[in-house]
Amino acid sequence: MEEFLTASFWVAVAQIIMIDILLGGDNAVVIALACRQLPEHQRRQGILWGTAGAIILRVILIFFALTLLAIPFLKFVGAILLLWIGVKLLTPDADDDHSNIQGSDKLWGAVKTVIIADLVMSVDNVIAIAGAAQGSGNPDHQMPLVIFGLLVSIPIIVWGSQLVLKLMDRFPMIITAGGMLLGWIAGTMMQTDPGLVDYIPQDKVWGYAMGLAGALLVLALGKIIMARRPTQEAV
């Protein structure tokens, strides 16, 4: 029980919740689009059942991700993917929409659409959450940590998504901090890759240094891409 009161545990919980909020905005949009053709009295059921199914599926995927990350050099690959996701978060495409999400006028059809769409969109969440969970300090608490973080974030995503999106629009630093958080997790993932532990010191100083390097790399790449984008559009 004392393990659950450590600072590292609650830092990991906070990271998982922030990741879910930042990367879960699309999920809220998908839920709304998938359920938009349902009768009014069934929309709430569609949202709840679709979200529950998507969360259960994500927990299963994260379980496999946590297992797979024990394979040498797979953490390194996951870290590269996280860096890319972090940069993408800071440089959104203007034409990124969800016009291909088809609504259904049947409850279970809408629920199926939510679950399938969430599965397709869950790669970034799964890798990021698995990386954050591994920073909790105790391998035995990784899955409980993941489940707890997801449960806490569900009401935020489903009912508070509009508020969160407005806050992001008003305070862009939230998105910047989220992208840098993913970079931080990527850096710490690289340090603990089973294939690299013999070559990279495993002390906290190196962990902080690699995390900071990952965060700054995401920030720098994001700024470079955004600075070049108007030039490319003008050509």
PDB file of C-alpha atoms in Angstrom:
ATOM      1  CA  MET A   1       0.000   0.000   0.000  1.00  0.00           C
ATOM      2  CA  GLU A   2       2.887   2.355   0.722  1.00  0.00           C
ATOM      3  CA  GLU A   3       4.029   2.015  -2.903  1.00  0.00           C
ATOM      4  CA  PHE A   4       0.814   3.769  -3.990  1.00  0.00           C
ATOM      5  CA  LEU A   5       1.712   6.809  -1.872  1.00  0.00           C
ATOM      6  CA  THR A   6       5.071   7.467  -3.525  1.00  0.00           C
ATOM      7  CA  ALA A   7       5.677  10.579  -5.589  1.00  0.00           C
ATOM      8  CA  SER A   8       6.687   8.534  -8.661  1.00  0.00           C
ATOM      9  CA  PHE A   9       3.320   6.730  -8.628  1.00  0.00           C
ATOM     10  CA  TRP A  10       1.280   9.934  -8.593  1.00  0.00           C
ATOM     11  CA  VAL A  11       3.534  11.616 -11.149  1.00  0.00           C
ATOM     12  CA  ALA A  12       2.834   8.665 -13.461  1.00  0.00           C
ATOM     13  CA  VAL A  13      -0.918   8.976 -12.754  1.00  0.00           C
ATOM     14  CA  ALA A  14      -0.812  12.683 -13.630  1.00  0.00           C
ATOM     15  CA  GLN A  15       1.110  11.920 -16.835  1.00  0.00           C
ATOM     16  CA  ILE A  16      -1.435   9.293 -17.917  1.00  0.00           C
ATOM     17  CA  ILE A  17      -4.357  11.649 -17.280  1.00  0.00           C
ATOM     18  CA  MET A  18      -2.671  14.480 -19.193  1.00  0.00           C
ATOM     19  CA  ILE A  19      -1.839  12.133 -22.093  1.00  0.00           C
ATOM     20  CA  ASP A  20      -5.441  10.956 -22.253  1.00  0.00           C
ATOM     21  CA  ILE A  21      -6.768  14.514 -22.264  1.00  0.00           C
ATOM     22  CA  LEU A  22      -4.339  15.737 -24.925  1.00  0.00           C
ATOM     23  CA  LEU A  23      -4.578  12.692 -27.181  1.00  0.00           C
ATOM     24  CA  GLY A  24      -8.225  11.975 -26.353  1.00  0.00           C
ATOM     25  CA  GLY A  25      -9.730  15.043 -27.994  1.00  0.00           C
ATOM     26  CA  ASP A  26     -10.202  13.084 -31.223  1.00  0.00           C
ATOM     27  CA  ASN A  27     -11.954  10.338 -29.279  1.00  0.00           C
ATOM     28  CA  ALA A  28     -14.580  12.797 -28.044  1.00  0.00           C
ATOM     29  CA  VAL A  29     -15.145  13.974 -31.625  1.00  0.00           C
ATOM     30  CA  VAL A  30     -15.451  10.390 -32.892  1.00  0.00           C
ATOM     31  CA  ILE A  31     -17.978   9.558 -30.156  1.00  0.00           C
ATOM     32  CA  ALA A  32     -20.085  12.586 -31.080  1.00  0.00           C
ATOM     33  CA  LEU A  33     -19.981  11.801 -34.818  1.00  0.00           C
ATOM     34  CA  ALA A  34     -20.727   8.100 -34.358  1.00  0.00           C
ATOM     35  CA  CYS A  35     -23.742   8.807 -32.130  1.00  0.00           C
ATOM     36  CA  ARG A  36     -25.124  11.846 -33.942  1.00  0.00           C
ATOM     37  CA  GLN A  37     -27.802   9.885 -35.842  1.00  0.00           C
ATOM     38  CA  LEU A  38     -29.113   8.047 -32.785  1.00  0.00           C
ATOM     39  CA  PRO A  39     -32.474   9.040 -31.296  1.00  0.00           C
ATOM     40  CA  GLU A  40     -32.042  11.549 -28.475  1.00  0.00           C
ATOM     41  CA  HIS A  41     -32.878   8.997 -25.747  1.00  0.00           C
ATOM     42  CA  GLN A  42     -30.205   6.575 -27.001  1.00  0.00           C
ATOM     43  CA  ARG A  43     -27.304   8.999 -27.444  1.00  0.00           C
ATOM     44  CA  ARG A  44     -26.244   8.824 -23.806  1.00  0.00           C
ATOM     45  CA  GLN A  45     -26.287   5.010 -23.950  1.00  0.00           C
ATOM     46  CA  GLY A  46     -24.250   5.055 -27.161  1.00  0.00           C
ATOM     47  CA  ILE A  47     -21.660   7.368 -25.600  1.00  0.00           C
ATOM     48  CA  LEU A  48     -21.380   5.319 -22.403  1.00  0.00           C
ATOM     49  CA  TRP A  49     -21.268   1.868 -24.038  1.00  0.00           C
ATOM     50  CA  GLY A  50     -18.958   3.002 -26.820  1.00  0.00           C
ATOM     51  CA  THR A  51     -16.569   4.634 -24.349  1.00  0.00           C
ATOM     52  CA  ALA A  52     -16.631   1.586 -22.039  1.00  0.00           C
ATOM     53  CA  GLY A  53     -15.847  -0.777 -24.926  1.00  0.00           C
ATOM     54  CA  ALA A  54     -13.057   1.469 -26.194  1.00  0.00           C
ATOM     55  CA  ILE A  55     -11.484   1.741 -22.727  1.00  0.00           C
ATOM     56  CA  ILE A  56     -11.584  -2.057 -22.153  1.00  0.00           C
ATOM     57  CA  LEU A  57      -9.994  -2.625 -25.552  1.00  0.00           C
ATOM     58  CA  ARG A  58      -7.309  -0.033 -24.789  1.00  0.00           C
ATOM     59  CA  VAL A  59      -6.458  -1.667 -21.439  1.00  0.00           C
ATOM     60  CA  ILE A  60      -5.942  -4.974 -23.278  1.00  0.00           C
ATOM     61  CA  LEU A  61      -3.725  -3.276 -25.870  1.00  0.00           C
ATOM     62  CA  ILE A  62      -1.681  -1.551 -23.149  1.00  0.00           C
ATOM     63  CA  PHE A  63      -1.199  -4.892 -21.366  1.00  0.00           C
ATOM     64  CA  PHE A  64       0.389  -6.293 -24.532  1.00  0.00           C
ATOM     65  CA  ALA A  65       2.373  -3.075 -25.017  1.00  0.00           C
ATOM     66  CA  LEU A  66       3.835  -3.320 -21.501  1.00  0.00           C
ATOM     67  CA  THR A  67       4.816  -6.928 -22.215  1.00  0.00           C
ATOM     68  CA  LEU A  68       6.290  -6.159 -25.633  1.00  0.00           C
ATOM     69  CA  LEU A  69       8.337  -3.233 -24.294  1.00  0.00           C
ATOM     70  CA  ALA A  70      10.455  -5.787 -22.431  1.00  0.00           C
ATOM     71  CA  ILE A  71      11.870  -6.924 -25.805  1.00  0.00           C
ATOM     72  CA  PRO A  72      15.294  -5.368 -26.553  1.00  0.00           C
ATOM     73  CA  PHE A  73      15.190  -2.221 -28.706  1.00  0.00           C
ATOM     74  CA  LEU A  74      11.381  -2.147 -28.853  1.00  0.00           C
ATOM     75  CA  LYS A  75      11.339   0.661 -26.276  1.00  0.00           C
ATOM     76  CA  PHE A  76      13.723   2.550 -28.544  1.00  0.00           C
ATOM     77  CA  VAL A  77      11.301   2.177 -31.467  1.00  0.00           C
ATOM     78  CA  GLY A  78       8.400   3.185 -29.215  1.00  0.00           C
ATOM     79  CA  ALA A  79      10.358   6.228 -28.053  1.00  0.00           C
ATOM     80  CA  ILE A  80      10.953   7.330 -31.658  1.00  0.00           C
ATOM     81  CA  LEU A  81       7.217   6.943 -32.281  1.00  0.00           C
ATOM     82  CA  LEU A  82       6.463   9.037 -29.183  1.00  0.00           C
ATOM     83  CA  LEU A  83       8.815  11.783 -30.361  1.00  0.00           C
ATOM     84  CA  TRP A  84       6.954  11.855 -33.674  1.00  0.00           C
ATOM     85  CA  ILE A  85       3.576  11.959 -31.898  1.00  0.00           C
ATOM     86  CA  GLY A  86       4.801  14.819 -29.694  1.00  0.00           C
ATOM     87  CA  VAL A  87       5.956  16.815 -32.725  1.00  0.00           C
ATOM     88  CA  LYS A  88       2.674  16.081 -34.505  1.00  0.00           C
ATOM     89  CA  LEU A  89       0.786  17.379 -31.468  1.00  0.00           C
ATOM     90  CA  LEU A  90       2.641  20.702 -31.774  1.00  0.00           C
ATOM     91  CA  THR A  91       2.158  20.900 -35.570  1.00  0.00           C
ATOM     92  CA  PRO A  92      -1.461  19.895 -36.309  1.00  0.00           C
ATOM     93  CA  ASP A  93      -2.586  19.638 -39.930  1.00  0.00           C
ATOM     94  CA  ALA A  94      -5.191  22.187 -40.894  1.00  0.00           C
ATOM     95  CA  ASP A  95      -7.051  19.618 -43.039  1.00  0.00           C
ATOM     96  CA  ASP A  96      -7.230  16.984 -40.293  1.00  0.00           C
ATOM     97  CA  ASP A  97     -10.921  16.122 -39.996  1.00  0.00           C
ATOM     98  CA  HIS A  98     -13.158  13.156 -39.255  1.00  0.00           C
ATOM     99  CA  SER A  99     -15.415  13.236 -42.313  1.00  0.00           C
ATOM    100  CA  ASN A 100     -14.830   9.504 -42.828  1.00  0.00           C
ATOM    101  CA  ILE A 101     -16.548   8.653 -39.523  1.00  0.00           C
ATOM    102  CA  GLN A 102     -20.023   7.402 -40.388  1.00  0.00           C
ATOM    103  CA  GLY A 103     -22.800   7.720 -37.829  1.00  0.00           C
ATOM    104  CA  SER A 104     -25.413   5.029 -37.257  1.00  0.00           C
ATOM    105  CA  ASP A 105     -29.081   5.236 -36.331  1.00  0.00           C
ATOM    106  CA  LYS A 106     -28.782   1.914 -34.455  1.00  0.00           C
ATOM    107  CA  LEU A 107     -27.405   1.863 -30.896  1.00  0.00           C
ATOM    108  CA  TRP A 108     -25.017  -1.075 -31.302  1.00  0.00           C
ATOM    109  CA  GLY A 109     -23.978   0.117 -34.746  1.00  0.00           C
ATOM    110  CA  ALA A 110     -22.868   3.417 -33.186  1.00  0.00           C
ATOM    111  CA  VAL A 111     -21.129   1.570 -30.327  1.00  0.00           C
ATOM    112  CA  LYS A 112     -19.262  -0.606 -32.853  1.00  0.00           C
ATOM    113  CA  THR A 113     -18.196   2.492 -34.802  1.00  0.00           C
ATOM    114  CA  VAL A 114     -16.822   4.126 -31.631  1.00  0.00           C
ATOM    115  CA  ILE A 115     -14.848   1.017 -30.642  1.00  0.00           C
ATOM    116  CA  ILE A 116     -13.390   0.381 -34.114  1.00  0.00           C
ATOM    117  CA  ALA A 117     -12.469   4.048 -34.636  1.00  0.00           C
ATOM    118  CA  ASP A 118     -10.858   4.199 -31.187  1.00  0.00           C
ATOM    119  CA  LEU A 119      -8.859   1.044 -31.960  1.00  0.00           C
ATOM    120  CA  VAL A 120      -7.472   2.628 -35.120  1.00  0.00           C
ATOM    121  CA  MET A 121      -6.613   5.847 -33.265  1.00  0.00           C
ATOM    122  CA  SER A 122      -5.189   4.255 -30.111  1.00  0.00           C
ATOM    123  CA  VAL A 123      -1.581   3.592 -31.123  1.00  0.00           C
ATOM    124  CA  ASP A 124      -0.344   6.928 -29.804  1.00  0.00           C
ATOM    125  CA  ASN A 125      -2.285   6.645 -26.530  1.00  0.00           C
ATOM    126  CA  VAL A 126      -1.183   3.057 -25.912  1.00  0.00           C
ATOM    127  CA  ILE A 127       2.541   3.700 -26.433  1.00  0.00           C
ATOM    128  CA  ALA A 128       2.472   6.946 -24.425  1.00  0.00           C
ATOM    129  CA  ILE A 129       0.516   5.469 -21.504  1.00  0.00           C
ATOM    130  CA  ALA A 130       2.702   2.337 -21.423  1.00  0.00           C
ATOM    131  CA  GLY A 131       5.792   4.544 -21.272  1.00  0.00           C
ATOM    132  CA  ALA A 132       4.321   6.690 -18.486  1.00  0.00           C
ATOM    133  CA  ALA A 133       3.264   3.617 -16.488  1.00  0.00           C
ATOM    134  CA  GLN A 134       6.790   2.247 -16.571  1.00  0.00           C
ATOM    135  CA  GLY A 135       7.938   5.354 -14.732  1.00  0.00           C
ATOM    136  CA  SER A 136       5.878   4.470 -11.661  1.00  0.00           C
ATOM    137  CA  GLY A 137       8.829   2.691 -10.051  1.00  0.00           C
ATOM    138  CA  ASN A 138       7.164  -0.706  -9.523  1.00  0.00           C
ATOM    139  CA  PRO A 139       6.442  -3.156 -12.386  1.00  0.00           C
ATOM    140  CA  ASP A 140       3.690  -4.818 -10.321  1.00  0.00           C
ATOM    141  CA  HIS A 141       1.701  -1.585 -10.266  1.00  0.00           C
ATOM    142  CA  GLN A 142       1.838  -0.789 -13.977  1.00  0.00           C
ATOM    143  CA  MET A 143      -1.532  -2.267 -14.976  1.00  0.00           C
ATOM    144  CA  PRO A 144      -3.413  -0.967 -11.884  1.00  0.00           C
ATOM    145  CA  LEU A 145      -1.848   2.417 -12.626  1.00  0.00           C
ATOM    146  CA  VAL A 146      -2.971   2.307 -16.262  1.00  0.00           C
ATOM    147  CA  ILE A 147      -6.527   1.306 -15.324  1.00  0.00           C
ATOM    148  CA  PHE A 148      -6.733   3.952 -12.587  1.00  0.00           C
ATOM    149  CA  GLY A 149      -5.432   6.671 -14.908  1.00  0.00           C
ATOM    150  CA  LEU A 150      -7.885   5.693 -17.646  1.00  0.00           C
ATOM    151  CA  LEU A 151     -10.833   5.581 -15.237  1.00  0.00           C
ATOM    152  CA  VAL A 152     -10.018   9.038 -13.910  1.00  0.00           C
ATOM    153  CA  SER A 153      -9.685  10.437 -17.420  1.00  0.00           C
ATOM    154  CA  ILE A 154     -12.966   8.973 -18.780  1.00  0.00           C
ATOM    155  CA  PRO A 155     -15.295  11.650 -17.349  1.00  0.00           C
ATOM    156  CA  ILE A 156     -12.800  14.329 -18.350  1.00  0.00           C
ATOM    157  CA  ILE A 157     -12.779  13.118 -21.969  1.00  0.00           C
ATOM    158  CA  VAL A 158     -16.502  12.381 -22.299  1.00  0.00           C
ATOM    159  CA  TRP A 159     -18.055  15.246 -20.367  1.00  0.00           C
ATOM    160  CA  GLY A 160     -15.250  17.766 -20.126  1.00  0.00           C
ATOM    161  CA  SER A 161     -13.772  17.543 -23.624  1.00  0.00           C
ATOM    162  CA  GLN A 162     -15.320  20.800 -24.797  1.00  0.00           C
ATOM    163  CA  LEU A 163     -13.991  22.666 -21.758  1.00  0.00           C
ATOM    164  CA  VAL A 164     -10.544  21.125 -22.218  1.00  0.00           C
ATOM    165  CA  LEU A 165     -10.512  22.060 -25.913  1.00  0.00           C
ATOM    166  CA  LYS A 166     -11.472  25.658 -25.056  1.00  0.00           C
ATOM    167  CA  LEU A 167      -8.678  25.817 -22.470  1.00  0.00           C
ATOM    168  CA  MET A 168      -6.218  24.521 -25.075  1.00  0.00           C
ATOM    169  CA  ASP A 169      -7.349  27.196 -27.523  1.00  0.00           C
ATOM    170  CA  ARG A 170      -6.990  29.896 -24.871  1.00  0.00           C
ATOM    171  CA  PHE A 171      -3.737  28.606 -23.372  1.00  0.00           C
ATOM    172  CA  PRO A 172      -1.608  27.032 -26.156  1.00  0.00           C
ATOM    173  CA  MET A 173       1.096  26.319 -23.564  1.00  0.00           C
ATOM    174  CA  ILE A 174      -1.023  23.345 -22.442  1.00  0.00           C
ATOM    175  CA  ILE A 175      -0.497  21.686 -25.827  1.00  0.00           C
ATOM    176  CA  THR A 176       3.192  22.637 -25.841  1.00  0.00           C
ATOM    177  CA  ALA A 177       3.622  21.135 -22.375  1.00  0.00           C
ATOM    178  CA  GLY A 178       1.840  17.980 -23.531  1.00  0.00           C
ATOM    179  CA  GLY A 179       4.118  17.575 -26.540  1.00  0.00           C
ATOM    180  CA  MET A 180       7.178  18.091 -24.353  1.00  0.00           C
ATOM    181  CA  LEU A 181       5.789  15.541 -21.860  1.00  0.00           C
ATOM    182  CA  LEU A 182       5.688  12.943 -24.628  1.00  0.00           C
ATOM    183  CA  GLY A 183       9.279  13.846 -25.502  1.00  0.00           C
ATOM    184  CA  TRP A 184      10.267  13.451 -21.845  1.00  0.00           C
ATOM    185  CA  ILE A 185       8.671   9.995 -21.678  1.00  0.00           C
ATOM    186  CA  ALA A 186      10.410   9.036 -24.941  1.00  0.00           C
ATOM    187  CA  GLY A 187      13.805  10.016 -23.536  1.00  0.00           C
ATOM    188  CA  THR A 188      13.315   8.025 -20.330  1.00  0.00           C
ATOM    189  CA  MET A 189      12.042   5.041 -22.347  1.00  0.00           C
ATOM    190  CA  MET A 190      15.245   4.991 -24.378  1.00  0.00           C
ATOM    191  CA  GLN A 191      17.355   4.969 -21.221  1.00  0.00           C
ATOM    192  CA  THR A 192      15.636   1.835 -19.875  1.00  0.00           C
ATOM    193  CA  ASP A 193      15.499  -0.122 -23.144  1.00  0.00           C
ATOM    194  CA  PRO A 194      16.710  -3.694 -22.334  1.00  0.00           C
ATOM    195  CA  GLY A 195      18.997  -3.576 -25.363  1.00  0.00           C
ATOM    196  CA  LEU A 196      20.659  -0.312 -24.267  1.00  0.00           C
ATOM    197  CA  VAL A 197      20.980  -0.657 -20.487  1.00  0.00           C
ATOM    198  CA  ASP A 198      24.565  -1.912 -20.842  1.00  0.00           C
ATOM    199  CA  TYR A 199      25.549   1.220 -22.742  1.00  0.00           C
ATOM    200  CA  ILE A 200      23.567   3.973 -20.989  1.00  0.00           C
ATOM    201  CA  PRO A 201      24.009   4.729 -17.249  1.00  0.00           C
ATOM    202  CA  GLN A 202      20.838   3.896 -15.314  1.00  0.00           C
ATOM    203  CA  ASP A 203      21.072   6.574 -12.619  1.00  0.00           C
ATOM    204  CA  LYS A 204      18.509   9.342 -12.099  1.00  0.00           C
ATOM    205  CA  VAL A 205      20.785  12.084 -13.450  1.00  0.00           C
ATOM    206  CA  TRP A 206      20.944  10.360 -16.837  1.00  0.00           C
ATOM    207  CA  GLY A 207      17.202   9.712 -16.692  1.00  0.00           C
ATOM    208  CA  TYR A 208      16.469  13.405 -16.140  1.00  0.00           C
ATOM    209  CA  ALA A 209      19.000  14.388 -18.808  1.00  0.00           C
ATOM    210  CA  MET A 210      17.524  12.080 -21.453  1.00  0.00           C
ATOM    211  CA  GLY A 211      13.988  13.091 -20.530  1.00  0.00           C
ATOM    212  CA  LEU A 212      14.910  16.774 -20.841  1.00  0.00           C
ATOM    213  CA  ALA A 213      16.680  16.105 -24.144  1.00  0.00           C
ATOM    214  CA  GLY A 214      13.567  14.395 -25.514  1.00  0.00           C
ATOM    215  CA  ALA A 215      11.315  17.251 -24.363  1.00  0.00           C
ATOM    216  CA  LEU A 216      13.565  19.914 -25.895  1.00  0.00           C
ATOM    217  CA  LEU A 217      13.906  17.913 -29.131  1.00  0.00           C
ATOM    218  CA  VAL A 218      10.126  17.798 -29.570  1.00  0.00           C
ATOM    219  CA  LEU A 219       9.862  21.531 -28.845  1.00  0.00           C
ATOM    220  CA  ALA A 220      12.678  22.393 -31.265  1.00  0.00           C
ATOM    221  CA  LEU A 221      11.351  20.210 -34.101  1.00  0.00           C
ATOM    222  CA  GLY A 222       7.847  21.572 -33.575  1.00  0.00           C
ATOM    223  CA  LYS A 223       9.048  25.163 -33.820  1.00  0.00           C
ATOM    224  CA  ILE A 224      11.191  24.421 -36.901  1.00  0.00           C
ATOM    225  CA  ILE A 225       8.286  22.736 -38.724  1.00  0.00           C
ATOM    226  CA  MET A 226       5.836  25.517 -37.839  1.00  0.00           C
ATOM    227  CA  ALA A 227       8.374  28.164 -38.902  1.00  0.00           C
ATOM    228  CA  ARG A 228       8.884  26.494 -42.295  1.00  0.00           C
ATOM    229  CA  ARG A 229       5.219  25.722 -42.975  1.00  0.00           C
ATOM    230  CA  PRO A 230       4.183  29.244 -44.177  1.00  0.00           C
ATOM    231  CA  THR A 231       7.175  29.290 -46.553  1.00  0.00           C
ATOM    232  CA  GLN A 232       6.189  25.945 -48.033  1.00  0.00           C
ATOM    233  CA  GLU A 233       2.557  27.059 -48.443  1.00  0.00           C
ATOM    234  CA  ALA A 234       3.654  30.254 -50.157  1.00  0.00           C
ATOM    235  CA  VAL A 235       5.668  28.331 -52.778  1.00  0.00           C
TER     236      VAL A 235
END
